[in-house]
Coordinates of C-alpha atoms and ligand atoms in Angstrom, one line a residue:
M262 CA -10.5 -27.4 -7.4
T263 CA -9.6 -25.0 -4.6
S264 CA -12.8 -22.9 -4.1
F265 CA -13.1 -19.7 -2.2
P266 CA -16.1 -18.6 -0.1
S267 CA -19.0 -17.3 -2.0
G268 CA -18.8 -13.5 -2.4
F269 CA -14.9 -13.6 -2.2
L270 CA -13.7 -10.3 -3.8
W271 CA -11.4 -10.7 -6.8
G272 CA -9.6 -7.4 -7.1
A273 CA -6.7 -5.4 -8.4
A274 CA -5.2 -2.3 -6.7
T275 CA -3.7 1.0 -7.7
A276 CA -2.8 4.4 -6.3
A277 CA -3.7 7.8 -7.6
I278 CA -0.2 9.2 -8.1
Q279 CA 1.2 5.9 -9.4
I280 CA -1.3 5.8 -12.5
E281 CA -3.2 9.0 -13.0
G282 CA -0.6 11.4 -14.4
A283 CA -2.2 14.9 -15.2
A284 CA 0.1 16.0 -12.4
D285 CA -0.5 19.8 -13.0
L286 CA -3.8 19.6 -14.9
D287 CA -7.3 20.9 -14.1
G288 CA -6.4 22.6 -10.9
K289 CA -4.6 19.7 -9.2
G290 CA -2.2 20.9 -6.5
R291 CA 1.3 19.5 -6.0
S292 CA 2.1 16.6 -3.6
V293 CA 5.2 15.9 -1.7
W294 CA 6.0 13.1 -4.1
D295 CA 5.8 15.5 -7.2
D296 CA 8.2 17.7 -5.4
F297 CA 10.5 14.9 -4.2
C298 CA 10.9 13.6 -7.8
R299 CA 11.6 17.0 -9.2
D300 CA 14.0 18.0 -6.4
H301 CA 15.9 14.7 -6.1
P302 CA 15.8 13.0 -9.5
D303 CA 18.9 10.9 -8.7
R304 CA 17.0 9.1 -5.9
I305 CA 14.5 7.6 -8.4
F306 CA 15.6 4.9 -10.8
E307 CA 16.2 6.4 -14.2
Q308 CA 15.0 9.8 -12.8
A309 CA 11.4 8.8 -13.5
T310 CA 8.5 11.0 -12.4
P311 CA 4.8 10.5 -11.9
E312 CA 4.0 13.4 -14.2
V313 CA 2.3 11.2 -16.9
A314 CA 2.3 7.9 -15.2
C315 CA -0.2 5.7 -17.0
D316 CA -2.4 8.7 -18.0
H317 CA -5.3 7.0 -16.3
Y318 CA -6.8 10.5 -15.8
H319 CA -7.7 10.4 -19.5
R320 CA -7.9 6.6 -20.1
W321 CA -10.1 5.6 -17.2
E322 CA -12.9 4.4 -19.4
E323 CA -10.6 2.0 -21.3
D324 CA -9.2 0.9 -17.9
I325 CA -12.6 0.0 -16.6
R326 CA -13.2 -2.1 -19.7
W327 CA -9.9 -3.9 -19.0
M328 CA -11.1 -4.5 -15.4
Q329 CA -14.2 -6.2 -16.8
Q330 CA -12.1 -8.4 -19.0
I331 CA -9.9 -9.4 -16.2
G332 CA -13.1 -10.4 -14.3
L333 CA -12.5 -8.0 -11.3
S334 CA -15.5 -7.8 -8.8
S335 CA -13.7 -5.1 -6.9
Y336 CA -11.1 -2.4 -7.7
R337 CA -9.0 -0.6 -5.1
L338 CA -8.0 2.9 -6.0
S339 CA -6.9 5.9 -4.1
L340 CA -8.1 9.5 -4.3
S341 CA -5.5 12.2 -5.0
W342 CA -5.8 14.6 -2.0
P343 CA -4.2 17.4 -3.9
R344 CA -6.5 17.0 -6.9
L345 CA -9.5 17.3 -4.6
L346 CA -8.1 20.0 -2.3
P347 CA -5.1 21.6 -4.1
Q348 CA -4.1 23.4 -0.9
G349 CA -4.7 20.4 1.3
R350 CA -7.8 22.1 2.9
G351 CA -10.2 24.9 2.1
R352 CA -11.7 25.3 -1.4
P353 CA -12.3 21.9 -3.2
N354 CA -11.3 21.6 -6.9
P355 CA -14.6 21.0 -8.9
K356 CA -12.7 19.2 -11.7
G357 CA -11.2 16.8 -9.3
I358 CA -14.6 15.9 -7.9
E359 CA -15.9 15.5 -11.4
F360 CA -13.1 13.1 -12.2
Y361 CA -13.8 10.8 -9.3
D362 CA -17.6 11.1 -10.0
R363 CA -17.0 9.8 -13.5
L364 CA -14.7 7.1 -12.4
L365 CA -16.9 5.8 -9.6
D366 CA -20.1 6.0 -11.8
G367 CA -18.2 4.0 -14.4
L368 CA -17.2 1.3 -11.9
V369 CA -20.6 1.0 -10.4
A370 CA -22.1 0.7 -14.0
A371 CA -19.6 -2.0 -14.7
G372 CA -20.6 -3.9 -11.7
I373 CA -17.2 -3.4 -9.9
K374 CA -17.3 -2.6 -6.3
P375 CA -15.0 0.4 -5.5
N376 CA -12.5 0.0 -2.6
V377 CA -11.3 3.6 -2.0
T378 CA -8.2 4.5 -0.1
L379 CA -8.1 8.1 1.2
Y380 CA -4.3 8.4 1.7
H381 CA -1.8 6.7 -0.4
W382 CA 1.2 8.9 0.4
D383 CA 0.5 11.9 -2.0
L384 CA 0.3 14.5 0.8
P385 CA -0.5 18.0 -0.6
S386 CA 2.8 20.0 -0.6
A387 CA 1.0 22.9 0.9
L388 CA 0.5 21.0 4.2
G389 CA 4.2 20.4 4.8
S390 CA 4.3 17.2 6.7
W391 CA 2.6 14.7 9.1
E392 CA 4.7 16.1 12.0
D393 CA 2.2 19.1 12.1
P394 CA -0.9 18.3 14.2
D395 CA -2.8 20.6 11.7
T396 CA -2.3 17.9 9.1
V397 CA -4.7 15.7 11.1
E398 CA -7.3 18.5 10.9
A399 CA -6.8 18.9 7.1
Y400 CA -7.0 15.1 6.6
L401 CA -10.4 15.1 8.3
E402 CA -11.6 17.9 6.0
F403 CA -10.4 15.7 3.1
A404 CA -12.1 12.6 4.5
L405 CA -15.3 14.4 5.1
L406 CA -15.4 15.8 1.5
A407 CA -14.7 12.3 0.1
F408 CA -17.4 10.8 2.3
Q409 CA -19.9 13.5 1.4
K410 CA -19.3 13.4 -2.3
F411 CA -18.7 9.7 -2.9
A412 CA -20.0 7.4 -0.1
D413 CA -23.2 6.6 -2.1
R414 CA -21.0 4.6 -4.6
V415 CA -18.2 3.3 -2.4
D416 CA -18.5 -0.2 -0.8
Y417 CA -15.2 -0.2 1.0
W418 CA -12.9 2.6 2.4
C419 CA -9.3 2.4 3.5
T420 CA -8.4 5.4 5.6
F421 CA -4.6 5.0 5.0
N422 CA -2.4 2.9 2.9
E423 CA 0.6 1.5 4.8
P424 CA 1.2 4.1 7.4
G425 CA 4.0 2.0 8.7
W426 CA 6.0 1.8 5.4
T427 CA 5.5 5.5 4.6
I428 CA 6.7 6.6 7.9
L429 CA 9.6 4.1 8.0
N430 CA 10.9 5.4 4.7
G431 CA 10.1 9.1 5.3
Y432 CA 11.6 9.3 8.8
V433 CA 14.0 6.4 9.2
T434 CA 15.6 5.1 6.1
E435 CA 15.4 8.6 4.3
L436 CA 14.3 6.9 1.0
H437 CA 10.8 8.6 0.7
P438 CA 9.8 12.2 1.4
P439 CA 10.6 14.0 3.6
A440 CA 13.7 11.8 3.7
K441 CA 14.8 12.5 7.3
H442 CA 16.3 10.3 9.9
D443 CA 14.4 11.4 13.1
L444 CA 13.0 8.7 15.3
R445 CA 11.0 11.1 17.4
A446 CA 9.3 12.5 14.4
A447 CA 8.6 9.1 13.2
V448 CA 6.7 8.2 16.3
Q449 CA 4.9 11.5 16.3
C450 CA 3.8 11.1 12.7
S451 CA 2.6 7.5 13.3
H452 CA 0.5 8.8 16.2
H453 CA -1.0 11.6 14.0
M454 CA -1.9 9.0 11.4
M455 CA -3.5 6.7 13.9
R456 CA -5.5 9.5 15.4
A457 CA -6.6 10.6 11.9
H458 CA -7.6 7.1 11.2
H459 CA -9.9 6.8 14.2
L460 CA -11.3 10.3 13.8
A461 CA -12.1 9.7 10.2
R462 CA -13.8 6.4 11.1
S463 CA -15.9 8.3 13.6
L464 CA -17.0 10.9 10.9
Y465 CA -18.3 8.2 8.5
R466 CA -22.0 7.9 8.2
G467 CA -22.4 6.0 4.8
P468 CA -23.5 2.5 4.0
G469 CA -20.0 1.1 3.2
K470 CA -17.4 -0.5 5.4
V471 CA -14.4 1.4 6.7
G472 CA -11.0 -0.3 7.2
I473 CA -7.3 0.5 6.7
A474 CA -4.6 -1.2 4.5
V475 CA -1.5 -1.9 6.7
N476 CA 1.8 -3.4 5.4
L477 CA 2.5 -6.5 7.4
S478 CA 5.6 -8.6 7.3
P479 CA 5.8 -11.6 9.7
I480 CA 9.3 -11.3 11.4
F481 CA 11.2 -14.5 12.1
P482 CA 14.4 -14.7 14.2
A483 CA 17.3 -15.3 11.9
T484 CA 18.8 -17.9 14.3
D485 CA 18.0 -19.7 17.6
D486 CA 20.1 -17.2 19.5
P487 CA 17.9 -15.6 22.2
A488 CA 19.2 -12.2 21.3
D489 CA 17.9 -12.7 17.7
Q490 CA 14.6 -14.0 19.1
Q491 CA 14.3 -10.8 21.2
A492 CA 15.2 -8.7 18.1
A493 CA 12.4 -10.4 16.1
T494 CA 9.9 -9.7 18.9
T495 CA 11.0 -6.0 19.0
A496 CA 10.9 -5.6 15.3
D497 CA 7.5 -7.1 15.2
G498 CA 6.3 -4.7 17.9
V499 CA 7.7 -1.6 16.2
L500 CA 6.9 -2.4 12.6
N501 CA 3.6 -4.5 12.9
R502 CA 2.0 -4.5 16.4
W503 CA 2.3 -0.8 16.9
F504 CA -0.1 -0.2 14.0
L505 CA -2.2 -3.3 14.5
D506 CA -3.1 -2.7 18.1
A507 CA -3.6 1.0 17.4
V508 CA -6.3 0.3 14.8
A509 CA -7.8 -3.0 16.1
R510 CA -7.6 -2.3 19.9
G511 CA -7.5 1.5 20.0
K512 CA -4.2 1.5 22.1
Y513 CA -0.5 0.9 21.5
P514 CA 1.4 -2.2 22.7
E515 CA 2.5 -1.5 26.3
E516 CA 6.2 -2.8 25.9
I517 CA 6.8 -0.7 22.8
V518 CA 5.4 2.4 24.6
K519 CA 7.9 1.7 27.4
A520 CA 10.8 1.2 24.9
Y521 CA 10.0 4.5 23.2
E522 CA 9.6 6.3 26.5
K523 CA 13.0 5.0 27.6
R524 CA 14.6 6.4 24.4
G525 CA 12.7 9.7 24.7
L526 CA 10.6 9.2 21.6
L527 CA 7.1 9.6 22.9
P528 CA 4.9 12.5 21.9
A529 CA 3.1 14.5 24.7
S530 CA -0.1 12.4 24.3
L531 CA -0.8 8.9 22.9
D532 CA -4.5 9.3 23.2
L533 CA -6.5 7.5 20.5
P534 CA -10.2 8.3 20.0
A535 CA -10.9 4.6 19.4
A536 CA -13.5 3.7 16.7
P537 CA -14.3 0.2 15.5
L538 CA -12.8 -1.2 12.4
D539 CA -15.0 -3.0 9.8
F540 CA -12.1 -4.8 8.2
L541 CA -8.4 -5.0 8.2
G542 CA -6.6 -4.6 4.9
V543 CA -3.4 -6.6 4.7
N544 CA -0.7 -5.7 2.2
Y545 CA 1.7 -8.6 2.1
Y546 CA 4.9 -8.9 -0.1
Y547 CA 7.5 -10.7 2.1
P548 CA 8.5 -11.7 5.6
H549 CA 11.6 -10.5 7.5
H550 CA 14.3 -12.2 9.4
A551 CA 15.8 -10.3 12.3
V552 CA 19.1 -10.2 14.2
A553 CA 20.2 -8.4 17.3
S554 CA 21.3 -4.8 17.6
P555 CA 23.8 -3.7 15.0
A556 CA 26.4 -1.2 15.9
E557 CA 25.6 1.1 13.0
S558 CA 22.4 2.1 11.1
F559 CA 22.3 1.6 7.4
F560 CA 19.4 1.3 4.9
H561 CA 19.2 0.4 1.3
L562 CA 16.5 -0.8 -1.1
N563 CA 17.3 -2.4 -4.3
N564 CA 15.7 -0.1 -6.9
S565 CA 17.6 -1.3 -10.0
G566 CA 16.3 -4.8 -10.4
K567 CA 19.9 -6.1 -10.4
K568 CA 20.0 -9.3 -8.3
D569 CA 23.4 -8.5 -6.8
E570 CA 22.0 -5.3 -5.2
A571 CA 21.0 -6.3 -1.7
C572 CA 18.2 -4.7 0.5
K573 CA 19.6 -3.6 3.9
F574 CA 18.0 -2.4 7.0
A575 CA 19.9 -2.0 10.3
L576 CA 18.8 0.3 13.1
A577 CA 21.6 0.8 15.6
G578 CA 20.8 -0.4 19.1
C579 CA 17.5 -2.0 17.9
F580 CA 17.5 -4.7 15.3
A581 CA 18.7 -5.5 11.8
L582 CA 16.6 -7.3 9.1
V583 CA 18.6 -9.7 7.0
A584 CA 18.0 -11.9 4.1
D585 CA 17.4 -15.6 4.5
P586 CA 20.1 -17.1 2.3
Q587 CA 17.8 -20.1 1.5
A588 CA 14.9 -18.0 0.4
E589 CA 13.7 -17.5 -3.2
K590 CA 13.9 -13.8 -4.2
T591 CA 12.6 -11.5 -6.9
D592 CA 15.1 -9.5 -9.1
W593 CA 14.6 -6.6 -6.7
N594 CA 15.7 -9.0 -3.9
W595 CA 12.4 -9.2 -2.2
T596 CA 11.9 -12.7 -0.5
I597 CA 9.2 -14.9 -1.9
D598 CA 7.4 -16.8 0.9
P599 CA 3.7 -17.7 0.5
G600 CA 3.7 -19.8 3.6
A601 CA 4.5 -16.7 5.7
L602 CA 1.2 -15.3 4.4
T603 CA -0.7 -18.2 6.0
T604 CA 1.2 -17.7 9.2
L605 CA 0.3 -14.0 9.2
L606 CA -3.4 -14.5 8.6
E607 CA -3.6 -17.1 11.3
R608 CA -1.8 -14.8 13.7
L609 CA -4.3 -12.0 12.9
H610 CA -7.2 -14.4 13.5
A611 CA -5.7 -15.4 16.8
D612 CA -5.0 -11.9 18.0
Y613 CA -8.1 -10.1 16.6
P614 CA -10.6 -12.9 16.2
E615 CA -13.6 -10.7 15.3
L616 CA -11.9 -8.8 12.5
P617 CA -12.6 -9.7 8.9
V618 CA -9.5 -9.4 6.7
M619 CA -8.9 -8.5 3.0
V620 CA -5.6 -9.0 1.3
T621 CA -5.5 -5.5 -0.1
E622 CA -2.1 -5.9 -1.9
N623 CA 0.1 -8.8 -3.0
G624 CA 2.1 -9.1 -6.1
I625 CA 5.5 -9.4 -7.7
G626 CA 7.6 -6.8 -9.6
L627 CA 9.0 -8.3 -12.8
P628 CA 11.0 -6.8 -15.7
D629 CA 8.2 -7.9 -18.1
Q630 CA 8.7 -7.5 -21.7
L631 CA 6.4 -7.1 -24.7
I632 CA 7.5 -9.7 -27.3
D633 CA 5.5 -10.1 -30.6
G634 CA 2.5 -8.2 -29.0
A635 CA 2.4 -10.6 -25.9
V636 CA 3.7 -10.6 -22.4
D637 CA 4.3 -14.0 -20.9
D638 CA 4.4 -13.4 -17.2
G639 CA 4.4 -17.0 -16.0
P640 CA 6.4 -16.1 -12.8
R641 CA 3.5 -13.8 -11.8
I642 CA 0.9 -16.5 -12.4
E643 CA 3.0 -18.8 -10.2
F644 CA 3.4 -16.1 -7.5
V645 CA -0.2 -15.3 -7.3
T646 CA -1.3 -19.0 -7.5
R647 CA 1.0 -19.8 -4.5
H648 CA -0.3 -16.9 -2.5
L649 CA -3.9 -17.7 -3.2
R650 CA -3.3 -21.2 -2.0
A651 CA -1.8 -19.7 1.1
I652 CA -4.8 -17.6 1.7
H653 CA -7.0 -20.7 1.0
A654 CA -5.2 -22.6 3.7
A655 CA -5.8 -19.9 6.2
I656 CA -9.5 -19.8 5.3
E657 CA -9.6 -23.6 5.8
H658 CA -8.1 -23.0 9.3
G659 CA -10.9 -20.6 10.2
C660 CA -9.6 -17.2 9.1
D661 CA -12.2 -14.8 7.8
V662 CA -10.5 -13.6 4.5
R663 CA -13.0 -11.7 2.3
G664 CA -11.0 -10.8 -0.8
Y665 CA -7.7 -10.5 -2.7
Y666 CA -6.4 -7.4 -4.6
M667 CA -3.4 -8.1 -6.8
W668 CA -0.9 -5.3 -7.0
S669 CA -1.5 -4.0 -9.6
L670 CA -4.1 -3.6 -12.3
M671 CA -1.4 -2.1 -14.6
D672 CA 2.3 -1.4 -14.6
N673 CA 2.8 2.0 -12.9
F674 CA 5.2 4.4 -11.2
S675 CA 6.9 2.2 -8.6
W676 CA 8.2 5.0 -6.4
I677 CA 11.9 5.0 -6.2
N678 CA 12.0 2.1 -8.6
G679 CA 10.5 4.2 -11.4
Y680 CA 9.0 2.2 -14.2
K681 CA 11.3 -0.8 -14.8
K682 CA 9.6 -2.7 -12.0
R683 CA 6.4 -3.9 -13.5
Y684 CA 3.5 -5.2 -11.4
G685 CA 0.5 -5.1 -13.7
F686 CA -2.0 -7.4 -15.2
L687 CA -1.8 -4.9 -18.0
Y688 CA 1.5 -4.1 -19.7
V689 CA 1.7 -0.3 -20.2
D690 CA 3.9 1.0 -23.1
R691 CA 5.9 3.9 -21.7
H692 CA 5.8 5.8 -25.0
T693 CA 2.3 5.3 -26.4
Q694 CA 0.5 4.3 -23.1
E695 CA -1.0 1.4 -25.0
R696 CA -2.3 -1.4 -22.6
T697 CA -1.6 -5.0 -23.4
P698 CA -3.2 -7.7 -21.1
K699 CA -0.5 -10.0 -19.9
K700 CA -0.9 -13.8 -19.8
S701 CA -1.8 -13.4 -16.0
A702 CA -4.8 -11.2 -16.9
E703 CA -6.4 -14.0 -18.9
W704 CA -5.5 -16.5 -16.2
F705 CA -6.9 -14.4 -13.4
A706 CA -10.3 -13.9 -15.3
G707 CA -10.6 -17.7 -15.2
V708 CA -9.8 -17.8 -11.5
A709 CA -12.3 -15.1 -10.8
A710 CA -15.0 -16.7 -12.9
R711 CA -14.5 -20.0 -11.2
N712 CA -14.2 -18.5 -7.8
G713 CA -11.2 -20.7 -7.3
L714 CA -8.0 -22.2 -8.7
Ligands
BG6_1017 C1 3.2 -1.1 -1.5 C2 2.5 0.2 -1.9 O1 4.2 -0.8 -0.5 O2 3.9 -1.9 -2.4 C3 2.4 0.3 -3.4 O3 1.3 0.3 -1.3 C4 3.7 -0.1 -4.0 O4 2.1 1.7 -3.6 C5 3.8 -1.6 -3.8 O5 3.8 0.2 -5.3 C6 5.1 -2.2 -4.4 O6 6.2 -1.6 -3.9 P1 7.3 -0.9 -4.9 O7 8.1 -0.1 -4.0 O8 8.0 -2.1 -5.5 O9 6.5 -0.1 -5.9

């Protein structure tokens, strides 16, 4: 048997807007994602919205019972900022506080350790955007409120979920709100988020641990050509190291600072009020393969689940990310490469040796179907098994990995993919909201109980 270290956390993750629903209920304010889906329905697969999502706002008790059945020792959720502070700052919404009080009490009573993310992309509409330095101040108000109200029950905090991915899509690919292509604004927003992360860390006085969940994709050169090798190094600096060094070392990588300076992308100050990180959350789905500077920029994400729809990323004058023709892929054309997760964890251990790591997200989107009351998601069991083995290999090589959170507890609103792309241990019926545990749920309960494969 492949055993994991004792105390290893067996978890599943979700995000508020992807599961809660109750979008306009009980005093919740609107978020930029609520507005984006309303204003640009054609950008979302089948014009889906997060209005009802999985109705977790009303079904949280049942959902905690499912978590127990799946054997979770920890659950990663996010707080809806506009549910707690409808205007982004100022007067808190008592009903929002009550909701999270009930949920956290329920988790603690069920013996499930909460891992709470403050910001999982649902910026209150009233705040506008992360370009505005006032948003950093508002975020600190939100963080302080969350710490004051909930720190007695929260074991782990993530200040942000995937700052890199939300900025990349908000300010480069134009796929997420505010759907702009403005590289200067992208760098500015990333700095505001990194400042907000450090400042929130310094505000925290509770008993829990504070980390951040970053999206990390190892980036390999697509060929032996030195130009492609350089492209891979640059892409890694821009997409991975910029954020990693900012949170773990409290400063940005010098060569990327220089590259941004040359292109006139730097904000007036890059000052980071460095505060130590208790753990690094790693969200890993796939690696990238890079080639040298394309002539034109173009971006596309497969959001239909049709295998012939390729994902494309090319940033003129910088690098392009291409698919490895040999690689296995999901229906949404995401590369499946568990070995790259071992590589990634080993690299983190080499670069930031003191930093404990948790895999805060990993999973596979499948077009799961309910047939005769059951969902046989064998490919998910295989995917998770291979990634757990990859984590185990890294642990054997000395990496300090403390837990694994499968994305996701339940099928949910998958952003521009709508609801067809299903990630959950629980199948959610879109009409009745009925939850059905998939085959993977039962399998994972066994893994968690044995603390190994
Ligand atoms: C991560 C996010 O990027 O990947 C999740 O933190 C997200 O919120 C998950 O749902 C899967 O991505 P997608 O776009 O397929 O839903």
